[in-house]
Coordinates of C-alpha atoms in Angstrom, one line a residue:
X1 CA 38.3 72.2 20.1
X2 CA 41.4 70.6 20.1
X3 CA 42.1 66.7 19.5
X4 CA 42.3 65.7 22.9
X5 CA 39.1 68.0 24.4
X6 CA 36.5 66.2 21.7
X7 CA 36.3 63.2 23.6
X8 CA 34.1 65.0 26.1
X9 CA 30.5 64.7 26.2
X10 CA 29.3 67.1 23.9
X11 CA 26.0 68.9 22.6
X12 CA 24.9 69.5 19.3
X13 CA 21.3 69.5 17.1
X14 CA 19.4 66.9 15.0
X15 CA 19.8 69.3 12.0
X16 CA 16.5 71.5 10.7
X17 CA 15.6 74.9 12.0
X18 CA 12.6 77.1 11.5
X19 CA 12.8 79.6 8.7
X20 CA 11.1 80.6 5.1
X21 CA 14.3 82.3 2.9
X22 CA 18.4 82.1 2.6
X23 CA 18.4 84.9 5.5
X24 CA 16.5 82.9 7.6
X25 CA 19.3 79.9 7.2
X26 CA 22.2 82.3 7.5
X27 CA 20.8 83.3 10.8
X28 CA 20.3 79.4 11.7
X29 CA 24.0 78.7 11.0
X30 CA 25.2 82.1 13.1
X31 CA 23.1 80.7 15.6
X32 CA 24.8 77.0 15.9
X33 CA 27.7 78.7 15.2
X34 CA 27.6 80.8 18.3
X35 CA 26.0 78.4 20.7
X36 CA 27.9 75.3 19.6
X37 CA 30.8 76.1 17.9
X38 CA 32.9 75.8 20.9
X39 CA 33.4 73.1 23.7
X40 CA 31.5 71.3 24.3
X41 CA 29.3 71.9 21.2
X42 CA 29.2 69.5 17.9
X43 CA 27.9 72.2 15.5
X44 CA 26.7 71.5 12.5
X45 CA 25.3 72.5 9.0
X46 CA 21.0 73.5 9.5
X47 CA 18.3 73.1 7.3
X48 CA 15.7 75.0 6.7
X49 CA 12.9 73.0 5.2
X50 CA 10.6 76.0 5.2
X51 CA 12.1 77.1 2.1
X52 CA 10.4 74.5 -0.1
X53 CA 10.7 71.2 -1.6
X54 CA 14.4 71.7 -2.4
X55 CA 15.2 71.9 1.2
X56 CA 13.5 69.3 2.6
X57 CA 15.3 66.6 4.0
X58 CA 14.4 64.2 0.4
X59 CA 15.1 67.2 -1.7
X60 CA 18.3 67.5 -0.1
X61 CA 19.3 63.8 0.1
X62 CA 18.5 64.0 -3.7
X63 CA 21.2 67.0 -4.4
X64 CA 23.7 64.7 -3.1
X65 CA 22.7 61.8 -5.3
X66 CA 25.0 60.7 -7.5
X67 CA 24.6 59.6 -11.6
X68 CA 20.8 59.8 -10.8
X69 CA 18.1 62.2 -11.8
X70 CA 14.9 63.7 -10.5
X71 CA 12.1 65.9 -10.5
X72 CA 9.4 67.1 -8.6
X73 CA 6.2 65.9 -9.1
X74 CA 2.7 67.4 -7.9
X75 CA 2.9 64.0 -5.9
X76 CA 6.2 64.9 -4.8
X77 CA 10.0 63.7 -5.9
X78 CA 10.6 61.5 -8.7
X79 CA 13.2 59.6 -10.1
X80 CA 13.8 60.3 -13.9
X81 CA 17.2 58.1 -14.7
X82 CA 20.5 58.5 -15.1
X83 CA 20.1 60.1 -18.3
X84 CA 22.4 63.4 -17.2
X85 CA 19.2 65.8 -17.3
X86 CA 17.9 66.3 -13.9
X87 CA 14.8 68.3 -14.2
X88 CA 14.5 72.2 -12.9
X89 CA 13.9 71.7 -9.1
X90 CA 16.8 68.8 -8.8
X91 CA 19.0 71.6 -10.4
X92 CA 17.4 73.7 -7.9
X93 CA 18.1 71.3 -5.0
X94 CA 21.6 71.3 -6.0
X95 CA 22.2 74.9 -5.6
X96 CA 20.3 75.5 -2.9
X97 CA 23.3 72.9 -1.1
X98 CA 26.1 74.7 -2.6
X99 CA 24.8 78.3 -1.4
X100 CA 24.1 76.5 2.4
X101 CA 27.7 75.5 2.1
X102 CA 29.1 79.2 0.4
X103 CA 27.1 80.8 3.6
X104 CA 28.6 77.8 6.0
X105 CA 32.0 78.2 4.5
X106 CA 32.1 82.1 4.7
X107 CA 30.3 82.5 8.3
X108 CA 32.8 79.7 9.7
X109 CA 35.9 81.0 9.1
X110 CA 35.9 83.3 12.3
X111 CA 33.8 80.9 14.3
X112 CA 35.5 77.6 14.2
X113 CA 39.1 77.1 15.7
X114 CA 42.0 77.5 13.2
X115 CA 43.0 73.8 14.0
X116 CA 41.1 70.7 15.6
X117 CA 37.5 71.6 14.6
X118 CA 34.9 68.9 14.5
X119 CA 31.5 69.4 12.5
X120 CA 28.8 67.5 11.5
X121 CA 26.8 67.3 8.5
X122 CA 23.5 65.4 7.7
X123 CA 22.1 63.4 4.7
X124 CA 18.7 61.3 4.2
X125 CA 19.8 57.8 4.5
X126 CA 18.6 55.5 1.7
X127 CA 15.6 54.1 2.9
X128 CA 14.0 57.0 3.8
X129 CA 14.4 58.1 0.2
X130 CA 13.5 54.7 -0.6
X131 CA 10.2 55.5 1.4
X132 CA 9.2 58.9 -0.1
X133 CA 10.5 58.9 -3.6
X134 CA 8.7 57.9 -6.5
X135 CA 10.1 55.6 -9.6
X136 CA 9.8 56.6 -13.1
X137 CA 7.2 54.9 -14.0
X138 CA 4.8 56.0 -10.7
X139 CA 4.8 54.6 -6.8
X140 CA 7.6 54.5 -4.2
X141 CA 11.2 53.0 -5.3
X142 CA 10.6 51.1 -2.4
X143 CA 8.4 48.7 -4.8
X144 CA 11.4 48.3 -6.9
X145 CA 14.3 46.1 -5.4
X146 CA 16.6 47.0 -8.2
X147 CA 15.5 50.9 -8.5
X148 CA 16.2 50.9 -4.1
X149 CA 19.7 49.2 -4.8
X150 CA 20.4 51.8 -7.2
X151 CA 19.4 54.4 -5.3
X152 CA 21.4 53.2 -1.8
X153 CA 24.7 52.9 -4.0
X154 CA 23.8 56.2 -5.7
X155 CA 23.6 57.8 -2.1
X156 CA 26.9 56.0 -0.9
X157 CA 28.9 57.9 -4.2
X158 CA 27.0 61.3 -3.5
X159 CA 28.1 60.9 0.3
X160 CA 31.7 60.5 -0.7
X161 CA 32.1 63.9 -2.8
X162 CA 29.9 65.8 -0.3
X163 CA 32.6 64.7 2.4
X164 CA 35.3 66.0 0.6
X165 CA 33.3 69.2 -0.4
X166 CA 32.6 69.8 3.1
X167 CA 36.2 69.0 3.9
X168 CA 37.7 71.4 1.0
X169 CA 35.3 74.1 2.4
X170 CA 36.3 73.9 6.3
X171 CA 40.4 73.0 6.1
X172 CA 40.3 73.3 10.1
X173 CA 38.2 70.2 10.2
X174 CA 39.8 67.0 12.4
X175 CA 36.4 65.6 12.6
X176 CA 33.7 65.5 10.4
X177 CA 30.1 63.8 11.5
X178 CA 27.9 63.1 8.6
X179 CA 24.6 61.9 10.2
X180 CA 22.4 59.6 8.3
X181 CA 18.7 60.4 8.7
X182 CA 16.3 57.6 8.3
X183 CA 13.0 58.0 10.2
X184 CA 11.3 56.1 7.7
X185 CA 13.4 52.8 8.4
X186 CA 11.3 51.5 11.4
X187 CA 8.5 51.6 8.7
X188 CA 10.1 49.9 6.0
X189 CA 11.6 46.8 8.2
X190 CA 7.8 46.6 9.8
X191 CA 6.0 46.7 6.2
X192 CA 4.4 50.7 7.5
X193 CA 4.5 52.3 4.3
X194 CA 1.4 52.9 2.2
X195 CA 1.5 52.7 -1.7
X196 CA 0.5 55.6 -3.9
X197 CA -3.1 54.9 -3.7
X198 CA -3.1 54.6 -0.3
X199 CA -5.4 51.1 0.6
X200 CA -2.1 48.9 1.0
X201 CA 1.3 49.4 2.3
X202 CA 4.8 48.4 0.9
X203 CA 6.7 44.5 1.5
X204 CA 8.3 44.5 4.3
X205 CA 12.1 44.7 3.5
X206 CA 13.8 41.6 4.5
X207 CA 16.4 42.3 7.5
X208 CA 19.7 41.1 5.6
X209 CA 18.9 43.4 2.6
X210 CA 18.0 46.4 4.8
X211 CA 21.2 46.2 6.7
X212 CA 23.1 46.1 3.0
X213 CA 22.0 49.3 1.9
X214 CA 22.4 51.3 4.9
X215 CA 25.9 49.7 5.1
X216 CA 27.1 50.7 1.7
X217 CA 26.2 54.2 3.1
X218 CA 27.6 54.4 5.8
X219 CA 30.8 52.3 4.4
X220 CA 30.9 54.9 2.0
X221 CA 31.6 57.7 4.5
X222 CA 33.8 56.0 6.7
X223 CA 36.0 55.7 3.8
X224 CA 35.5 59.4 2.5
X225 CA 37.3 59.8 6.2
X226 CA 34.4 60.8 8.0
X227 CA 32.4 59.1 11.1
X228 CA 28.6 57.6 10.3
X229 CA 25.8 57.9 12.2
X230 CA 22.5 57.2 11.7
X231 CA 19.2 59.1 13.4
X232 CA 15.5 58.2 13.6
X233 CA 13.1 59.5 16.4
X234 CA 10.7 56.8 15.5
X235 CA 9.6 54.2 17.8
X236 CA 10.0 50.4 16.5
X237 CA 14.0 51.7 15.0
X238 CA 16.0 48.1 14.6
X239 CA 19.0 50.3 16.3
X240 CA 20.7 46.7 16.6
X241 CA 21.0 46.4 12.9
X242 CA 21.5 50.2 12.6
X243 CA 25.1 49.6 14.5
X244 CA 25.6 46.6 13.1
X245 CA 25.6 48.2 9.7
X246 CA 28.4 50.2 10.7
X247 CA 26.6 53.0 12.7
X248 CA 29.4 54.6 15.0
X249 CA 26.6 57.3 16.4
X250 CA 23.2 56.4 17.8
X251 CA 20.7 59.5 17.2
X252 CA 17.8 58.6 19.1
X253 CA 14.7 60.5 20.7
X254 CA 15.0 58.9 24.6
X255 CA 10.9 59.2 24.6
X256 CA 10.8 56.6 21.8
X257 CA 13.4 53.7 22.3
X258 CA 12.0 50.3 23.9
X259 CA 13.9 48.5 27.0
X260 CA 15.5 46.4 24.6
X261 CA 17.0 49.5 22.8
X262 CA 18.8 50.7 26.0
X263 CA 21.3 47.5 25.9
X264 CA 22.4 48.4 22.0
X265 CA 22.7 52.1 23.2
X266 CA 25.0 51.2 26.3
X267 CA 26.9 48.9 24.3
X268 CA 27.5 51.7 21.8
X269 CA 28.8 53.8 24.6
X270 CA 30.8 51.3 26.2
X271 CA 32.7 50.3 23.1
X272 CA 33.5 54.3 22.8
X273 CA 31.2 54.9 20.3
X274 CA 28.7 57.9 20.1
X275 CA 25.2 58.0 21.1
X276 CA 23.4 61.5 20.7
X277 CA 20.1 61.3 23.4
X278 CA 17.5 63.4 22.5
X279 CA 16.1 65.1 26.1
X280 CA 15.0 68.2 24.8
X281 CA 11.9 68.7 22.8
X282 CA 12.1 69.7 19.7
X283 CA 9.3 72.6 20.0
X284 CA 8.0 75.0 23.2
X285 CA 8.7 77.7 24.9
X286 CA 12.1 79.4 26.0
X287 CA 12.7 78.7 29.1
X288 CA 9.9 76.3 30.2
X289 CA 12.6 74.0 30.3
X290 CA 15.9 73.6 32.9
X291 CA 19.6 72.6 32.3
X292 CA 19.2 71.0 35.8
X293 CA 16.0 68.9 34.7
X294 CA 17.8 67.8 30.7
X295 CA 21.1 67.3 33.0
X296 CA 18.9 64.8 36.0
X297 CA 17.5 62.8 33.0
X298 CA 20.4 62.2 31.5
X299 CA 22.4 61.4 34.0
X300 CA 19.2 59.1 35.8
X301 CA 19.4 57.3 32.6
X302 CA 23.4 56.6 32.3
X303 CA 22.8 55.4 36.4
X304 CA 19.6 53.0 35.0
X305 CA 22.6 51.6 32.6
X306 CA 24.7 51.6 35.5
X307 CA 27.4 53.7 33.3
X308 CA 29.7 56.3 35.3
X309 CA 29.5 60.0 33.2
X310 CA 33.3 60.0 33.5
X311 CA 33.4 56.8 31.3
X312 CA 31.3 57.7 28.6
X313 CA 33.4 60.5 26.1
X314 CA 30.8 59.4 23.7
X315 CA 27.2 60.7 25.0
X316 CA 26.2 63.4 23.1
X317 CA 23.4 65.3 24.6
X318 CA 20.2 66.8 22.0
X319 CA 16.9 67.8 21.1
X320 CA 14.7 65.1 20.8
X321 CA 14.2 66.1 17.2
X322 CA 14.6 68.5 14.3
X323 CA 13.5 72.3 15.5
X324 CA 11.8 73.2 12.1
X325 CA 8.4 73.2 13.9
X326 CA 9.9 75.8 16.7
X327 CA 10.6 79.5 16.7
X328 CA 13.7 81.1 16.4
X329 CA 13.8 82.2 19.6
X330 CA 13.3 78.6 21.2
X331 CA 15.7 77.0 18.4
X332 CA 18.0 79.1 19.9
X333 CA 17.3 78.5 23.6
X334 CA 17.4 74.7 22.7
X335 CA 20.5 74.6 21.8
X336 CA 21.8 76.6 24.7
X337 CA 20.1 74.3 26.7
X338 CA 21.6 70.5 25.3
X339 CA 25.0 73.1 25.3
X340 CA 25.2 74.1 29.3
X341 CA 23.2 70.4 29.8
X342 CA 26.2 68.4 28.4
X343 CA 28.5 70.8 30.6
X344 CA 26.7 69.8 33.4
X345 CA 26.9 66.0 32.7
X346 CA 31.1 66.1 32.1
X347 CA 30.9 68.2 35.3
X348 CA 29.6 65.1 37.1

């Protein structure tokens, strides 16, 4: 991958894969590895939530927190303070990163070019741990506007030495992605999400304030020298406000955007930004699925926008979602698939 060949339309994966141990997620990352590593492929780092609670996608966002503590809860994650004792599964959480990365950094040193490489990484964004993280004192920080403030510029810190870890770890890097998950944020803005006891649901978060957090973020990896984007396969996404908050990728599942989302997406692409489309489901069967029908949808949808493949180096083409719910075999056939797909589409 050299600098001039990433502007291509490219292929790559929202992040999870199925699996239950460390083996299971060395395999995952031989597997992008091999099927994305080179052009047009965006590979990236997979998780493997089937380990646990430490590798969900909230006990992962929480190893990157930083000056905050947590532990976990029968009710799930919970904020403890900033007290410098994070409690036995946060510790765990940590690790659990750092030996993703040892296996990332040992398995891509024959698999990525010496020079030019791009990768991506991914992170919960901070209202999605806003959503599903509980305050010291019991319900969601998303009840707290001071504890969520906290938490957002927590994140943004976190982001910024987990950039330049990833960075240390894979010298060959040009580009480095760090996708921002937040599938919770359609629910927050909209007033969705339940309280602990479950008979009412959270304020809605005021627009302005929403934007705020996400922006510090996604400022904050911008300036570690990487490129933000943001992903959410839920319906009802504010994807204006997204890229208004500094989004430079638009992650989105192409089953769930409304009309009105197709304008922000073209306008992405059209001011060279990135948009990865999710056209292939995110569980199935091998083979029930074509390169020629992923490669028809996408390129019936770039004609809908009246947009020319050949003028869009920023469409990135993907699975709908994470694979977690798949089998290997399928994970791997996915990713083949959004891989010979995206070849198709720069073929024209």
């Amino acid at each position: 991958m050299s600098g001039s060949s990433m502007s291509g339309i490219r292929a790559t994966g929202v992040g999870s894969h199925p699996g239950e141990d460390q083996r299971d997620h060395a395999e995952a990352v031989r597997v992008v590895l091999g099927e994305l590593g080179q052009e047009p492929g965006l590979p990236y780092l997979p998780e493997v939530p089937g380990r646990g609670a430490t590798a969900t996608m909230t006990g992962r966002g929480l190893a990157v927190l930083d000056a905050l503590d947590a532990d976990l809860q029968p009710a799930g994650w919970r904020l403890t303070g900033s007290s410098g004792s994070p409690g036995v599964d946060h510790r765990r959480a940590r690790s659990l990163l750092g030996q993703d990365l040892d296996t990332l950094e040992e398995l891509a040193q024959d698999a990525l070019p010496a020079e030019g490489a791009a990768f991506k990484i991914q992170v919960a964004g901070p209202w999605t741990l806003a959503a599903t993280v509980e305050r010291p004192r019991g319900d969601k920080l998303l009840a707290d506007h001071g504890a969520r403030r906290e938490l957002a510029q927590a994140l943004a810190e976190g982001v910024r030495a987990h950039v330049a870890d990833v960075r240390r770890r894979l010298p060959s890097l040009e580009r480095l992605v760090v996708q921002v998950d937040e599938p919770a944020l359609a629910a927050v803005v909209t007033g969705s999400v339940r309280t602990a006891s479950g008979f009412s649901r959270h304020r809605t978060v005021d627009l302005p304030e929403a934007s705020q957090a996400l922006e510090w973020v996604l400022d904050a990896v911008t300036e570690a020298g990487a490129e933000p984007w943001v992903h959410a396969c839920a319906p009802d996404t504010p994807w204006g406000l997204v890229r208004g908050a500094g989004a430079r990728g638009l992650s989105v599942d192409l089953a769930m955007i409304a009309a009105a989302d197709h304008d922000v997406l073209a306008e992405a692409l059209e001011a060279g930004e990135s948009v990865a489309l999710g056209v292939v489901p995110g569980t199935g069967s091998a083979g029930a699925t074509g390169d020629a029908q992923v490669t028809e949808r996408v390129l019936r949808w770039l004609d809908m926008l009246g947009l020319d493949p050949a003028e869009v180096p920023g469409l990135v083409v993907a699975p709908a979602c994470g694979l977690a719910g798949a089998d290997a075999a399928y994970a791997r056939a996915a990713l083949a698939l959004v891989r010979t797909s995206a070849a198709n589409v720069r073929a024209g």
